[in-house]
Short mmCIF file of C-alpha atoms and ligand atoms in Angstrom, two decimals:
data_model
loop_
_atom_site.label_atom_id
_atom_site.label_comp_id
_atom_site.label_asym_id
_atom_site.label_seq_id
_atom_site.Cartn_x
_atom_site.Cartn_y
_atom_site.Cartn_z
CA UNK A 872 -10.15 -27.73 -6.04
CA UNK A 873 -8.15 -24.36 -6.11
CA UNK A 874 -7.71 -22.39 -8.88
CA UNK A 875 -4.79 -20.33 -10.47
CA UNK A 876 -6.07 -17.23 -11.89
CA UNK A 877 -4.10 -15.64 -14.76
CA UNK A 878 -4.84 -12.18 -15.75
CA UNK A 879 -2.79 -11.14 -19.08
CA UNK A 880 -2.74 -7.53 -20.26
CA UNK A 881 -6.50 -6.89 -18.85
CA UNK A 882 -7.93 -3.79 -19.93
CA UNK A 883 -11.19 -2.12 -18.43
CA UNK A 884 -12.76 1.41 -18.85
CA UNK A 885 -16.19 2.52 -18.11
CA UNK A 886 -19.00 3.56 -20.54
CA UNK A 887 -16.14 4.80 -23.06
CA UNK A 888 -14.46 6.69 -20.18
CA UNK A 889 -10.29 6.21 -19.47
CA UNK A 890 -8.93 3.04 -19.05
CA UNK A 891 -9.69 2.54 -14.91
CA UNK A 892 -7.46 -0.68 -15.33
CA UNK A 893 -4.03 -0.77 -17.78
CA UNK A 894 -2.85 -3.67 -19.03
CA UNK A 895 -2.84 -5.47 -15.85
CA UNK A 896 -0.99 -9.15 -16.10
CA UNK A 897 -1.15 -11.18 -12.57
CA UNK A 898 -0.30 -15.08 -11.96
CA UNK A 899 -2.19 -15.75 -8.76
CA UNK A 900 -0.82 -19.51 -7.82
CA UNK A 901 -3.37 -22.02 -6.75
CA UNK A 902 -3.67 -21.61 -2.90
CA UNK A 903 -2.31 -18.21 -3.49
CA UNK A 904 -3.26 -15.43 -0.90
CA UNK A 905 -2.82 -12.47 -3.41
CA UNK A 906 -3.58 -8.65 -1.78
CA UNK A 907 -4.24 -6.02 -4.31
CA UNK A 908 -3.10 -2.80 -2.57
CA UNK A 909 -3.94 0.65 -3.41
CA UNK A 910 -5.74 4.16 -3.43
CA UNK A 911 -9.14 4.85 -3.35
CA UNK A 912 -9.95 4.46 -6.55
CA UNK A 913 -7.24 2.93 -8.63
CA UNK A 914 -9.22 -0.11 -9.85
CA UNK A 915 -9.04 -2.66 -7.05
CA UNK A 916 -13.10 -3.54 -7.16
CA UNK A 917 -12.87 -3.50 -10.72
CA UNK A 918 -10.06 -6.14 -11.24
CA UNK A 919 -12.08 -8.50 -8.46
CA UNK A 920 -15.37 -7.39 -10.38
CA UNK A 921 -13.61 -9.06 -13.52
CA UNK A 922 -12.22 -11.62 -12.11
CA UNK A 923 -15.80 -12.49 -10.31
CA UNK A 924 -17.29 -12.49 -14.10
CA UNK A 925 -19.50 -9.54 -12.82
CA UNK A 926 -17.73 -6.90 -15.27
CA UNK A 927 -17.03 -7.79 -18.32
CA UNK A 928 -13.35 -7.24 -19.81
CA UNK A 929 -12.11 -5.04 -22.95
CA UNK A 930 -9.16 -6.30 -23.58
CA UNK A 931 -6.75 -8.80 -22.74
CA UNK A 932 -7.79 -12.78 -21.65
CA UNK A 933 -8.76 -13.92 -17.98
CA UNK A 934 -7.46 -17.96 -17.23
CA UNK A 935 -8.67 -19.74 -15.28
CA UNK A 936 -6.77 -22.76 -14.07
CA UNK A 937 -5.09 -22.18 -17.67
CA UNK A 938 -8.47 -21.63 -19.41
CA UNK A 939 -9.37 -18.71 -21.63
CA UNK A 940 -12.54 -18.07 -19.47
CA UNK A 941 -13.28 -14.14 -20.30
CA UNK A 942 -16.93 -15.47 -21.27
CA UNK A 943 -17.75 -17.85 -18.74
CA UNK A 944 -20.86 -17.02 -16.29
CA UNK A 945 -20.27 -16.17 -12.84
CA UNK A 946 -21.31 -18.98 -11.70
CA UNK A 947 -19.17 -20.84 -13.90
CA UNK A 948 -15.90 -19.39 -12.42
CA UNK A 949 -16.90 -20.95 -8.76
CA UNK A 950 -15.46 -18.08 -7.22
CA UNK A 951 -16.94 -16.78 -3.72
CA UNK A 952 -16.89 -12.80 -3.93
CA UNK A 953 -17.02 -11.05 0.08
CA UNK A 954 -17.98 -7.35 0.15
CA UNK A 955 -16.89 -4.25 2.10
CA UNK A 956 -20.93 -4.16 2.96
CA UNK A 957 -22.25 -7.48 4.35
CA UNK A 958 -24.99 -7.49 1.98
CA UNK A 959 -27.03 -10.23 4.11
CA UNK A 960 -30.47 -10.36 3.47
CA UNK A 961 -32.60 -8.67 6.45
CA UNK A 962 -35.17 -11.28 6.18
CA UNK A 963 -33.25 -14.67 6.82
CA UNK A 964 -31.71 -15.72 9.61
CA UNK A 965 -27.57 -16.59 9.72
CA UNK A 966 -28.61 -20.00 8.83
CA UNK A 967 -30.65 -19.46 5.59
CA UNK A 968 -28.37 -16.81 4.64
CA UNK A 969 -25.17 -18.93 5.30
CA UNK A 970 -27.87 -21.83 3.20
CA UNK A 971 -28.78 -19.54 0.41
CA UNK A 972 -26.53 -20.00 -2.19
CA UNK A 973 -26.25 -23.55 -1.50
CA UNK A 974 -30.14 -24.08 -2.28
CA UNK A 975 -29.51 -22.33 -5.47
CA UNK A 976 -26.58 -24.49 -6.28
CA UNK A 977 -28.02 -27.51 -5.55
CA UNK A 978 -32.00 -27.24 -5.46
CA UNK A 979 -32.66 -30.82 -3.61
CA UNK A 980 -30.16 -30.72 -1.39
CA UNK A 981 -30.33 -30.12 1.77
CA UNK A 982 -27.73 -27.28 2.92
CA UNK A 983 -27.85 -28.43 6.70
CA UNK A 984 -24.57 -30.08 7.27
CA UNK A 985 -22.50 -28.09 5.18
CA UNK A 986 -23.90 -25.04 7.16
CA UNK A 987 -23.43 -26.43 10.59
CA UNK A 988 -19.68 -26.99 9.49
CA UNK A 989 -19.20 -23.76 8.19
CA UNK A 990 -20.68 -22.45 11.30
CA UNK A 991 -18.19 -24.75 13.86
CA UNK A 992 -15.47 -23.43 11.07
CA UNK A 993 -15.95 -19.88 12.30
CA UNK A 994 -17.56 -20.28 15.87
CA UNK A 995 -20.78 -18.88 14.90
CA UNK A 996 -23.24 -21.87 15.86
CA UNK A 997 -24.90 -19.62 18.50
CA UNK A 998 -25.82 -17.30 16.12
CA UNK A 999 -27.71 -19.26 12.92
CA UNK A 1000 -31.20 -18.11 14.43
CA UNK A 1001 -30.40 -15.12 14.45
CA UNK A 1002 -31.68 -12.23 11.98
CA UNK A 1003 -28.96 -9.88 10.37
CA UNK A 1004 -30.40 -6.76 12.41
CA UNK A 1005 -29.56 -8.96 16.18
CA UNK A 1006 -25.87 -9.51 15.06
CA UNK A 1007 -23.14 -6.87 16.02
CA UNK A 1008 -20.59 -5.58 12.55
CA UNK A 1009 -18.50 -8.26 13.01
CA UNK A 1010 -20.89 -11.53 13.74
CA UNK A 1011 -22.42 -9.94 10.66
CA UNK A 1012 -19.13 -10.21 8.77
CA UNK A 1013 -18.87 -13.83 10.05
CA UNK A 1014 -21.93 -14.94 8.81
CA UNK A 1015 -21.19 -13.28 4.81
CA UNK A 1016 -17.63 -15.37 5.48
CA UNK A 1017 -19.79 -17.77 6.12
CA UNK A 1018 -21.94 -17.62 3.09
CA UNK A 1019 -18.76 -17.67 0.82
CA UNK A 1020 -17.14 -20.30 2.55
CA UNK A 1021 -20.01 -23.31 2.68
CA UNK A 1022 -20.19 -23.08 -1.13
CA UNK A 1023 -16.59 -24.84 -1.17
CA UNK A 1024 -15.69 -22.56 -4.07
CA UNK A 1025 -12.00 -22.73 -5.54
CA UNK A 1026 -11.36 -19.03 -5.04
CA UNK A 1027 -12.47 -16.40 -2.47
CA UNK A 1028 -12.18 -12.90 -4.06
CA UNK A 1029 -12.94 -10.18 -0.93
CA UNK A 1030 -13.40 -6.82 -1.26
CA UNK A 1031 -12.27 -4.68 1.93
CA UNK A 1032 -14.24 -7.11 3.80
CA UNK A 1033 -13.39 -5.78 7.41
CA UNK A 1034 -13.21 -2.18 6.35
CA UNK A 1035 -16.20 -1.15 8.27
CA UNK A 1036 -15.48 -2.76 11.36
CA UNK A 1037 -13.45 -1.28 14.57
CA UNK A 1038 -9.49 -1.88 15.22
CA UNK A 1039 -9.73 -4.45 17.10
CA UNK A 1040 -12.33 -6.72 15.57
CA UNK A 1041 -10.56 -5.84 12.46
CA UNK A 1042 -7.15 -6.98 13.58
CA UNK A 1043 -9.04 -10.35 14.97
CA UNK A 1044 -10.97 -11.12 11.71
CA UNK A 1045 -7.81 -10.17 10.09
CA UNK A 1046 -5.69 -13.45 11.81
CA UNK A 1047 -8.89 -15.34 11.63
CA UNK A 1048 -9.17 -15.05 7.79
CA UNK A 1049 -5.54 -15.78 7.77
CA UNK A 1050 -5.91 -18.92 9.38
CA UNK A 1051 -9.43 -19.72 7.66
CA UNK A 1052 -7.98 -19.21 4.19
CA UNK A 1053 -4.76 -21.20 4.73
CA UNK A 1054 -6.12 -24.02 6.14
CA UNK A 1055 -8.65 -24.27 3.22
CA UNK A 1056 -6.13 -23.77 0.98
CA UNK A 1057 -8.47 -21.76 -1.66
CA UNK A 1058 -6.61 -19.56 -3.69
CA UNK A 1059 -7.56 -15.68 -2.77
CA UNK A 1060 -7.21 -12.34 -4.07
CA UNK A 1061 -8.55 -9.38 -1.26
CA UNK A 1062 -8.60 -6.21 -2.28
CA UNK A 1063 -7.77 -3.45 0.58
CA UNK A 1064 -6.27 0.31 0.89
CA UNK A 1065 -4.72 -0.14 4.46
CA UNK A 1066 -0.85 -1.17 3.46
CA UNK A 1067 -0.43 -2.83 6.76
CA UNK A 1068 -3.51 -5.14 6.51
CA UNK A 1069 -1.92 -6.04 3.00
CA UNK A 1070 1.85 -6.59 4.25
CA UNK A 1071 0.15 -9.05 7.45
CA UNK A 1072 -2.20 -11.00 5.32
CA UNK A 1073 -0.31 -11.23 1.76
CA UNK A 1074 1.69 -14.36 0.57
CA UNK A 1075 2.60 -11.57 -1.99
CA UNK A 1076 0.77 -7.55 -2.62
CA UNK A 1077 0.16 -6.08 -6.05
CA UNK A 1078 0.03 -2.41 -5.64
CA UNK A 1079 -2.12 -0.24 -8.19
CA UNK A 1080 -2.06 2.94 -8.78
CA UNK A 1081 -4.41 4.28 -11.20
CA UNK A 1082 -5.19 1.10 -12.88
CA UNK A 1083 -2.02 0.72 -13.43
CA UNK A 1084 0.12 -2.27 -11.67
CA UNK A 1085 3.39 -0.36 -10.13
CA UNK A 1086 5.02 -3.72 -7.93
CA UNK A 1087 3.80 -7.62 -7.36
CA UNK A 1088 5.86 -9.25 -4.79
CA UNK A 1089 6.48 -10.41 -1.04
CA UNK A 1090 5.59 -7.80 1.29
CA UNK A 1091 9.01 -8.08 2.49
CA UNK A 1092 10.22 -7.29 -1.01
CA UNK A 1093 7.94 -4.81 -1.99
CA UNK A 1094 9.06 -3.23 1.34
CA UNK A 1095 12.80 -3.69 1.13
CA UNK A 1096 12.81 -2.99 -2.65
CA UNK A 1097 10.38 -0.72 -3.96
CA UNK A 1098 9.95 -0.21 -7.33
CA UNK A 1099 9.57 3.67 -7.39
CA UNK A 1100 8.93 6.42 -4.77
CA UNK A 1101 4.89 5.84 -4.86
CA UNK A 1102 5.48 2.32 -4.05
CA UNK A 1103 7.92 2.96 -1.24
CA UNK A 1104 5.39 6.14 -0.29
CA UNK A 1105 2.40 3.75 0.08
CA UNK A 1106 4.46 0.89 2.37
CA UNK A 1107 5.21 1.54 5.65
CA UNK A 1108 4.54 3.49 8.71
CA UNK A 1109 5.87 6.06 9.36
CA UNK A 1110 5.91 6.96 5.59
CA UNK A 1111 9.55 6.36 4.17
CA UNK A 1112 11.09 10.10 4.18
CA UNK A 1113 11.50 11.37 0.88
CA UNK A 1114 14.10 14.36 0.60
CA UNK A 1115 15.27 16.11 -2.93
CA UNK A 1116 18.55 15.95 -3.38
CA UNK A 1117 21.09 16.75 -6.67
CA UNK A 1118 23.84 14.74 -7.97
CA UNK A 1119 27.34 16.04 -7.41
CA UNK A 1120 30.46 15.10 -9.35
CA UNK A 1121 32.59 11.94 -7.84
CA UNK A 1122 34.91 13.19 -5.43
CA UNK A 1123 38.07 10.99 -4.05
CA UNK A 1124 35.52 7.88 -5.70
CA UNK A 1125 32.46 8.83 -3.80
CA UNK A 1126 29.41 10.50 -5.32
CA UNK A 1127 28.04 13.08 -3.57
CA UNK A 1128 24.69 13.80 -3.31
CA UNK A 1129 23.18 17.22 -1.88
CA UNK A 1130 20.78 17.93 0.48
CA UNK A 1131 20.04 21.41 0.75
CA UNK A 1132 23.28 22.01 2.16
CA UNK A 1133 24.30 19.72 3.94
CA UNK A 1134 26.07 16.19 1.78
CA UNK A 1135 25.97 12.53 1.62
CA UNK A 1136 28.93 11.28 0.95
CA UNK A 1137 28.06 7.44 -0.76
CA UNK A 1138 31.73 5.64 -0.32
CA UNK A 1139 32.88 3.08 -3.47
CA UNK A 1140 31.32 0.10 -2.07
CA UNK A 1141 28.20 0.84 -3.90
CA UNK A 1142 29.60 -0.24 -7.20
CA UNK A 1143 26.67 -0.47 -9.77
CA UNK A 1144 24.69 1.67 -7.91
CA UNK A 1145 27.48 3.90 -8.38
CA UNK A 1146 27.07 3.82 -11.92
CA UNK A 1147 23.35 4.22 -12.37
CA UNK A 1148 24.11 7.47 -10.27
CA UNK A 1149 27.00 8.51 -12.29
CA UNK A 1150 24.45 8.88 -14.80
CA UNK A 1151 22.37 11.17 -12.85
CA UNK A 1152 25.37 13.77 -12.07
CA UNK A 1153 23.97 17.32 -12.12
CA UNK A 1154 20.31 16.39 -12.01
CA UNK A 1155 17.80 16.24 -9.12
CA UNK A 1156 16.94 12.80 -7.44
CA UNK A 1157 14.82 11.52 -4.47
CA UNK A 1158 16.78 9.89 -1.53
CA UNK A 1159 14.18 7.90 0.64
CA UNK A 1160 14.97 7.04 4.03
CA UNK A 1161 12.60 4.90 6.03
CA UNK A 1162 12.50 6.03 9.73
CA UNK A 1163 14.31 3.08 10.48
CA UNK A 1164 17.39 4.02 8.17
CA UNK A 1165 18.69 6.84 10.63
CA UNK A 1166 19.73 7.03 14.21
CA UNK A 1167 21.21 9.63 16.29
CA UNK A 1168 24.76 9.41 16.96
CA UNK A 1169 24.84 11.67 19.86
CA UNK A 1170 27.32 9.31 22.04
CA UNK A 1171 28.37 7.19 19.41
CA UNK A 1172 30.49 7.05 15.95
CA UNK A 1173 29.96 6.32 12.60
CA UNK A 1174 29.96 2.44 12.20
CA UNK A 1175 30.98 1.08 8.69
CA UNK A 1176 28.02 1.50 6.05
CA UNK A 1177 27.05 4.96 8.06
CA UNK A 1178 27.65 8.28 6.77
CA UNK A 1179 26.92 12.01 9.02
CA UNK A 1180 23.83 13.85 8.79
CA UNK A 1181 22.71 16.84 10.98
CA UNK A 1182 19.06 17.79 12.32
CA UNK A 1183 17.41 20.30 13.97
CA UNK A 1184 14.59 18.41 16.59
CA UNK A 1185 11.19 20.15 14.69
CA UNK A 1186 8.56 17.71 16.80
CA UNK A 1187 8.63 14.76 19.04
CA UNK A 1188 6.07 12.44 18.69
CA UNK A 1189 5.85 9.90 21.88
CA UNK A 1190 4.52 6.43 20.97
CA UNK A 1191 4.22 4.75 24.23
CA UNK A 1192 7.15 1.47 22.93
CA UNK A 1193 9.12 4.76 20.78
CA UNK A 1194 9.26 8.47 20.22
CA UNK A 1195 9.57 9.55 16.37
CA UNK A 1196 11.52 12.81 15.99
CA UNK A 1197 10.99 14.95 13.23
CA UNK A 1198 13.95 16.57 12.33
CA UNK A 1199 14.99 19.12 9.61
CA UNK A 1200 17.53 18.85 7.60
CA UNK A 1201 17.31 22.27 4.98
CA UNK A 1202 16.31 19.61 2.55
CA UNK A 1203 12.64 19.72 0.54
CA UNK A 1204 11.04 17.25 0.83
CA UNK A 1205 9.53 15.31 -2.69
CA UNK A 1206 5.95 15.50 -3.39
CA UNK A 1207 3.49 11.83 -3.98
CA UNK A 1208 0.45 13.73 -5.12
CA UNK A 1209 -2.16 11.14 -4.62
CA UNK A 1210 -0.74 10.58 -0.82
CA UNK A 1211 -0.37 13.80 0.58
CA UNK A 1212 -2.50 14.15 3.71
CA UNK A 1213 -3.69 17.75 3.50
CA UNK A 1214 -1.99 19.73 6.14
CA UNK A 1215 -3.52 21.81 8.72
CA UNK A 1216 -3.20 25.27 8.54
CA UNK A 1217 -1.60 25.75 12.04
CA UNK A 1218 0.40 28.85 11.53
CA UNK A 1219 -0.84 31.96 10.15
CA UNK A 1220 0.18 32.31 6.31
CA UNK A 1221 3.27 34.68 5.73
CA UNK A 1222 2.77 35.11 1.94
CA UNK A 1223 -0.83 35.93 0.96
CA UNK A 1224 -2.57 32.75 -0.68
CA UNK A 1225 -3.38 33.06 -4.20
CA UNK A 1226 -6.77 33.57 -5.36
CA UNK A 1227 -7.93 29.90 -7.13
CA UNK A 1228 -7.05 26.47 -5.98
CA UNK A 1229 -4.58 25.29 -3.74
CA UNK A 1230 -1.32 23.44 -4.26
CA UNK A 1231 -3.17 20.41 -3.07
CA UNK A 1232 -6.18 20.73 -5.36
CA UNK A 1233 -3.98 21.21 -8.39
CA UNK A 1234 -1.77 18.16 -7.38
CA UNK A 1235 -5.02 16.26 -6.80
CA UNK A 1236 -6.32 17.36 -10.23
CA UNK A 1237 -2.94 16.95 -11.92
CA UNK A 1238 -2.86 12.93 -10.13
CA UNK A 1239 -6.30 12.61 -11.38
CA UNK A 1240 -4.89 13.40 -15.15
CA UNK A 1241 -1.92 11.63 -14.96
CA UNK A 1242 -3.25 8.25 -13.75
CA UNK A 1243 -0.51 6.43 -14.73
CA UNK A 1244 1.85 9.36 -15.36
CA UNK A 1245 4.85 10.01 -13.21
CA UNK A 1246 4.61 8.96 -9.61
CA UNK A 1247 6.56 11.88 -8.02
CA UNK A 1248 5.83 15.95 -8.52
CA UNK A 1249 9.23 18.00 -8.18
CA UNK A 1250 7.97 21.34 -8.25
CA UNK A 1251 9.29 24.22 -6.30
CA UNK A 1252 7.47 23.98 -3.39
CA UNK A 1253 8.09 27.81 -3.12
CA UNK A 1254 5.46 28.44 -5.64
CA UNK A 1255 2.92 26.46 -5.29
CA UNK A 1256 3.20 25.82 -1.42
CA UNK A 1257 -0.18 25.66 0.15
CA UNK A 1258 1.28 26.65 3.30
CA UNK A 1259 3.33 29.44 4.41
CA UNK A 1260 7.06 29.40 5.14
CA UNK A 1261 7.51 29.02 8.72
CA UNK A 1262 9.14 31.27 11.41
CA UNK A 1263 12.76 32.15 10.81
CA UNK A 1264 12.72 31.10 7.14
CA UNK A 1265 13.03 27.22 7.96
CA UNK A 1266 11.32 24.48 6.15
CA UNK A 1267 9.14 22.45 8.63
CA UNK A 1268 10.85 18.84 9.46
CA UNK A 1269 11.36 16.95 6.66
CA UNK A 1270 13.08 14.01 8.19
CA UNK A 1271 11.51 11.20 10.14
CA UNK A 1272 13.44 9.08 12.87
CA UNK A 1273 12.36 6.33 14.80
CA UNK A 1274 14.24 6.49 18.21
CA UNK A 1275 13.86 4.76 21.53
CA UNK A 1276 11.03 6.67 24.00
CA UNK A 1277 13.99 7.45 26.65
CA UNK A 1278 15.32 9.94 24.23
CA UNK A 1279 16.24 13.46 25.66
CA UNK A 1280 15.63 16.00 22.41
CA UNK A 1281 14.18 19.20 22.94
CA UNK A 1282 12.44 21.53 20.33
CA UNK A 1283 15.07 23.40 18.08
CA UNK A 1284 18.45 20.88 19.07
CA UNK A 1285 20.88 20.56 16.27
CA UNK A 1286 21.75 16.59 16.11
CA UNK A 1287 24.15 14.57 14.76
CA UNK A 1288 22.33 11.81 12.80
CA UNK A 1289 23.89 8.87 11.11
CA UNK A 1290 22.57 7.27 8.19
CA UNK A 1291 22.68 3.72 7.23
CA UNK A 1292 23.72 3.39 4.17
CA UNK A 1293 22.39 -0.14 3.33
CA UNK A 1294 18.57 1.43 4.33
CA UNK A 1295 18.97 4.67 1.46
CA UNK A 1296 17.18 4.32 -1.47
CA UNK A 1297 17.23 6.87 -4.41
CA UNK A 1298 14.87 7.61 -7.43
CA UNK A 1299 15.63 9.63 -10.53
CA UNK A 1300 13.18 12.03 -11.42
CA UNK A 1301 10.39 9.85 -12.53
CA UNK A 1302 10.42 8.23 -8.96
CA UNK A 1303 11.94 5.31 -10.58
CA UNK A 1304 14.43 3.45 -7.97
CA UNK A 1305 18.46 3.65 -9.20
CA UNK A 1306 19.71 2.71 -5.94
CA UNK A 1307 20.21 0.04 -4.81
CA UNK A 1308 20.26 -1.47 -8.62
CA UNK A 1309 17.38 -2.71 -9.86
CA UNK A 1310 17.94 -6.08 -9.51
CA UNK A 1311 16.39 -8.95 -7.40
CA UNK A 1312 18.84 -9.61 -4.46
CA UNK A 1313 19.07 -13.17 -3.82
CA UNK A 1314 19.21 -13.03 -0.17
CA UNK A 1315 15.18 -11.63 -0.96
CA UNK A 1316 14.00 -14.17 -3.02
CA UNK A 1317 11.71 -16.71 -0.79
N1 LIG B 130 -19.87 1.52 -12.90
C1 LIG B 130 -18.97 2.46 -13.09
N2 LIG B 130 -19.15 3.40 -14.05
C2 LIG B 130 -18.23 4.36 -14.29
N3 LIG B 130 -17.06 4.46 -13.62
C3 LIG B 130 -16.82 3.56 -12.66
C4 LIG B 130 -17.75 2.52 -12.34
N4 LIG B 130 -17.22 1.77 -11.35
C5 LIG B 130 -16.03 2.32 -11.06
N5 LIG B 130 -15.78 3.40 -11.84
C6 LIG B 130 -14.55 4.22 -11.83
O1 LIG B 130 -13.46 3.35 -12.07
C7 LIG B 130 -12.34 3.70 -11.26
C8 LIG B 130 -11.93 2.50 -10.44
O2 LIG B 130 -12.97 2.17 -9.56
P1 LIG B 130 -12.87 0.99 -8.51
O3 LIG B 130 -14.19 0.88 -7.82
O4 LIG B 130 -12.37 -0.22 -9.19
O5 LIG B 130 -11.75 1.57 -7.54
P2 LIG B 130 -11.25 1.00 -6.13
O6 LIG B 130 -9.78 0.90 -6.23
O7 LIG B 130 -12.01 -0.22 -5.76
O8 LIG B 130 -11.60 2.20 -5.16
P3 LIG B 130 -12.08 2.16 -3.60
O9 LIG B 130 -10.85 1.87 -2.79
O10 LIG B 130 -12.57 3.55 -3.38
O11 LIG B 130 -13.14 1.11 -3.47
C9 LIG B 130 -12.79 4.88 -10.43
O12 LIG B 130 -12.29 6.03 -11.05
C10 LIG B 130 -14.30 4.84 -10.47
O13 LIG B 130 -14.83 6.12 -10.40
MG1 LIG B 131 -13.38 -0.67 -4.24
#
């Protein structure tokens, strides 16, 4: 038996602190593989916690399998949790762990066969007589997949289960829970902060930011259409480019929108987009452009959909399979507080720095206020910049392309760059998406 799990307008805060989750409302189908995706700290344990029966809730009803169950004991729900931490006991060995909760279950029973399948399940036979302290991070990880597993429960809630294991084993227990989960067909929500271990396990992602839920869908929808600029900040690698820009009056039927100084000229096809942005003439937006959305058109012209850019080569980066060129474009580039990597202080600072914290410490502190405030800063870089202009009065890259590793580019190249017009996204100035419309594309509905 699987369960559905319905979450509807859940509230949480701590000892009478701020609400750590918002009215959060999630249908997790039976069967469901369900990824809740977000920063450190936005409430990801604490919605599994709940769920689990281990927290209680403050508002707002938790169903299960349609049934009000916000009172029902843990062990009630039937719901296996997995933690970040193995949390096996030292003293037993794989077998009596993996046996444990089955002898508390089911006192007279006796846990052998169940464990023995569990253990074929996940290939760990040749390590039940084992103690905790003779298995390597992952065996380890095995055997607490283990533990949850032989209880048969009807939903597996994990918590950053493979976070403290290496790459590789990560990326193998990764496919293996995959494969484990699917073929048991138990519905289950796993909670993790690494975006590409949520879009390659998810049958859909939720992503949270400060308790707040921004997006629920496929991961190629929340990919292709992102809600809003933290959303489409938080998917994807490289991260999507994100490049102020300002609304121009339509010219010959195509808005205009400015970057720095340089123009994109969006053609009529773009009809209710076109619209939405009419709205926004005169005011400051955020055009996003995954990596993926530009090329350089050095040998080759504008094909329908594509409209002229120009860089100046900042920084090659060589990937081995392709070389990512950061380019500048004289646009600034939009701030996502609670994502912004602190930068490293490589050239010497041509203003002197304020006394008092940085630009990043402020944003930090201002993200931490806001929680679920807007999702995009648009202050003047110029006066709260952290970092110094650099040489010759030019604004480090601020544009991202993915390219092909053969590419000849040298440091400080002007380039023509075409961009695909069916890859640009823009956001008003709460980072909410205009364009394209918010509407669900059919072609993206699975
Ligand atoms: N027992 C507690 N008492 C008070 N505050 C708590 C408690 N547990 C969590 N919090 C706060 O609630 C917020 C959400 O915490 P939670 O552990 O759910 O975040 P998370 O998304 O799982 O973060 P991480 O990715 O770091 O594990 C945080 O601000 C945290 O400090
Ligand atoms: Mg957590």
């Amino acid at each position: 038996m699987t369960r559905a799990i319905t979450l509807h307008d859940v509230s949480k805060s701590y000892a009478r602190g701020p609400r750590v989750v918002e009215r959060l409302s999630l249908d997790i189908a039976p069967g469901e593989f369900l990824v809740l995706l977000g920063p450190s700290g936005c409430g990801k344990s604490t919605v599994l916690r709940m769920i689990a029966g281990l927290e209680d809730i403050d508002e707002g009803e938790l169903l299960l399998d349609g049934e009000y169950a916000n009172d029902w004991q843990p062990s009630e729900r039937h719901i296996a949790m997995v933690f970040q931490n193995f949390a096996l006991y030292p003293s037993m060995t794989s077998r009596d762990n993996i046996g444990f909760p089955l002898r508390i279950e089911a006192p007279g029973a006796d846990p052998r066969p169940r464990v023995d399948a569990t253990a074929r399940m996940l290939g760990i036979e040749d390590l039940l007589d084992r103690f905790p302290s003779q298995l390597s991070g992952g065996e380890r990880q095995r055997v607490a997949m283990g533990r949850a597993i032989a209880r048969h429960p009807s939903a597996f809630l994990m918590d950053e289960p493979l976070s403290n294991l290496d790459a590789k084993l990560r990326n193998h227990l990764r496919a293996e829970i995959s494969r484990l989960t699917r073929e048991l067909g138990v519905t289950t929500v796993y909670v993790t902060h690494d975006q590409a271990e949520a879009m390659s396990l998810g049958d859909r992602v939720a992503v949270l930011r400060g308790g707040v839920l921004h997006q629920v869908g496929s991961p190629r929808e929340v990919y292709a259409l992102p809600r809003n600029v933290f959303v489409a900040a938080f998917i994807g690698t490289p991260r999507i480019n994100l490049l102020r820009g300002l609304v121009r009056a339509p010219l010959d039927g195509a808005m205009t929108i400015s970057l720095g100084k340089q123009y994109l000229r969006l053609p009529e096809p773009l009809c209710l987009d076109h619209r939405l942005l009419r709205v926004q003439q005169g005011r400051e937006v955020i055009v996003g452009l995954r990596s993926e959305a530009v090329r350089i058109a050095r040998h080759s012209a504008a094909r329908p959909g594509e409209v002229p850019l120009t860089g100046l080569v900042e920084h090659m980066e060589f990937q081995g399979h392709e070389t990512l060129v950061h380019f500048n474009t004289g646009s600034r580039p939009a701030v996502v507080p609670e994502l912004e990597a602190p930068r490293p202080a490589a050239r010497p600072a041509r203003r002197r720095r304020r006394e008092g914290p940085g630009m990043l410490d402020r944003l930090r502190e201002r993200a931490g206020s806001l929680r679920a405030g807007p999702v995009v800063v648009l202050e003047d870089p110029a006066d709260a910049a952290p970092d110094p202009a650099p040489p010759e009065g030019r604004l480090p890259g601020d544009l991202v392309v993915r390219t092909t590793p053969d590419i000849r580019l040298h440091h400080g190249m002007q380039v023509p760059l075409l961009v695909d017009l069916a890859h640009l996204f823009v956001f008003d100035q709460h980072g909410d998406r205009i364009c394209p419309a918010p509407v669900r594309l059919p072609d993206l509905d699975e």
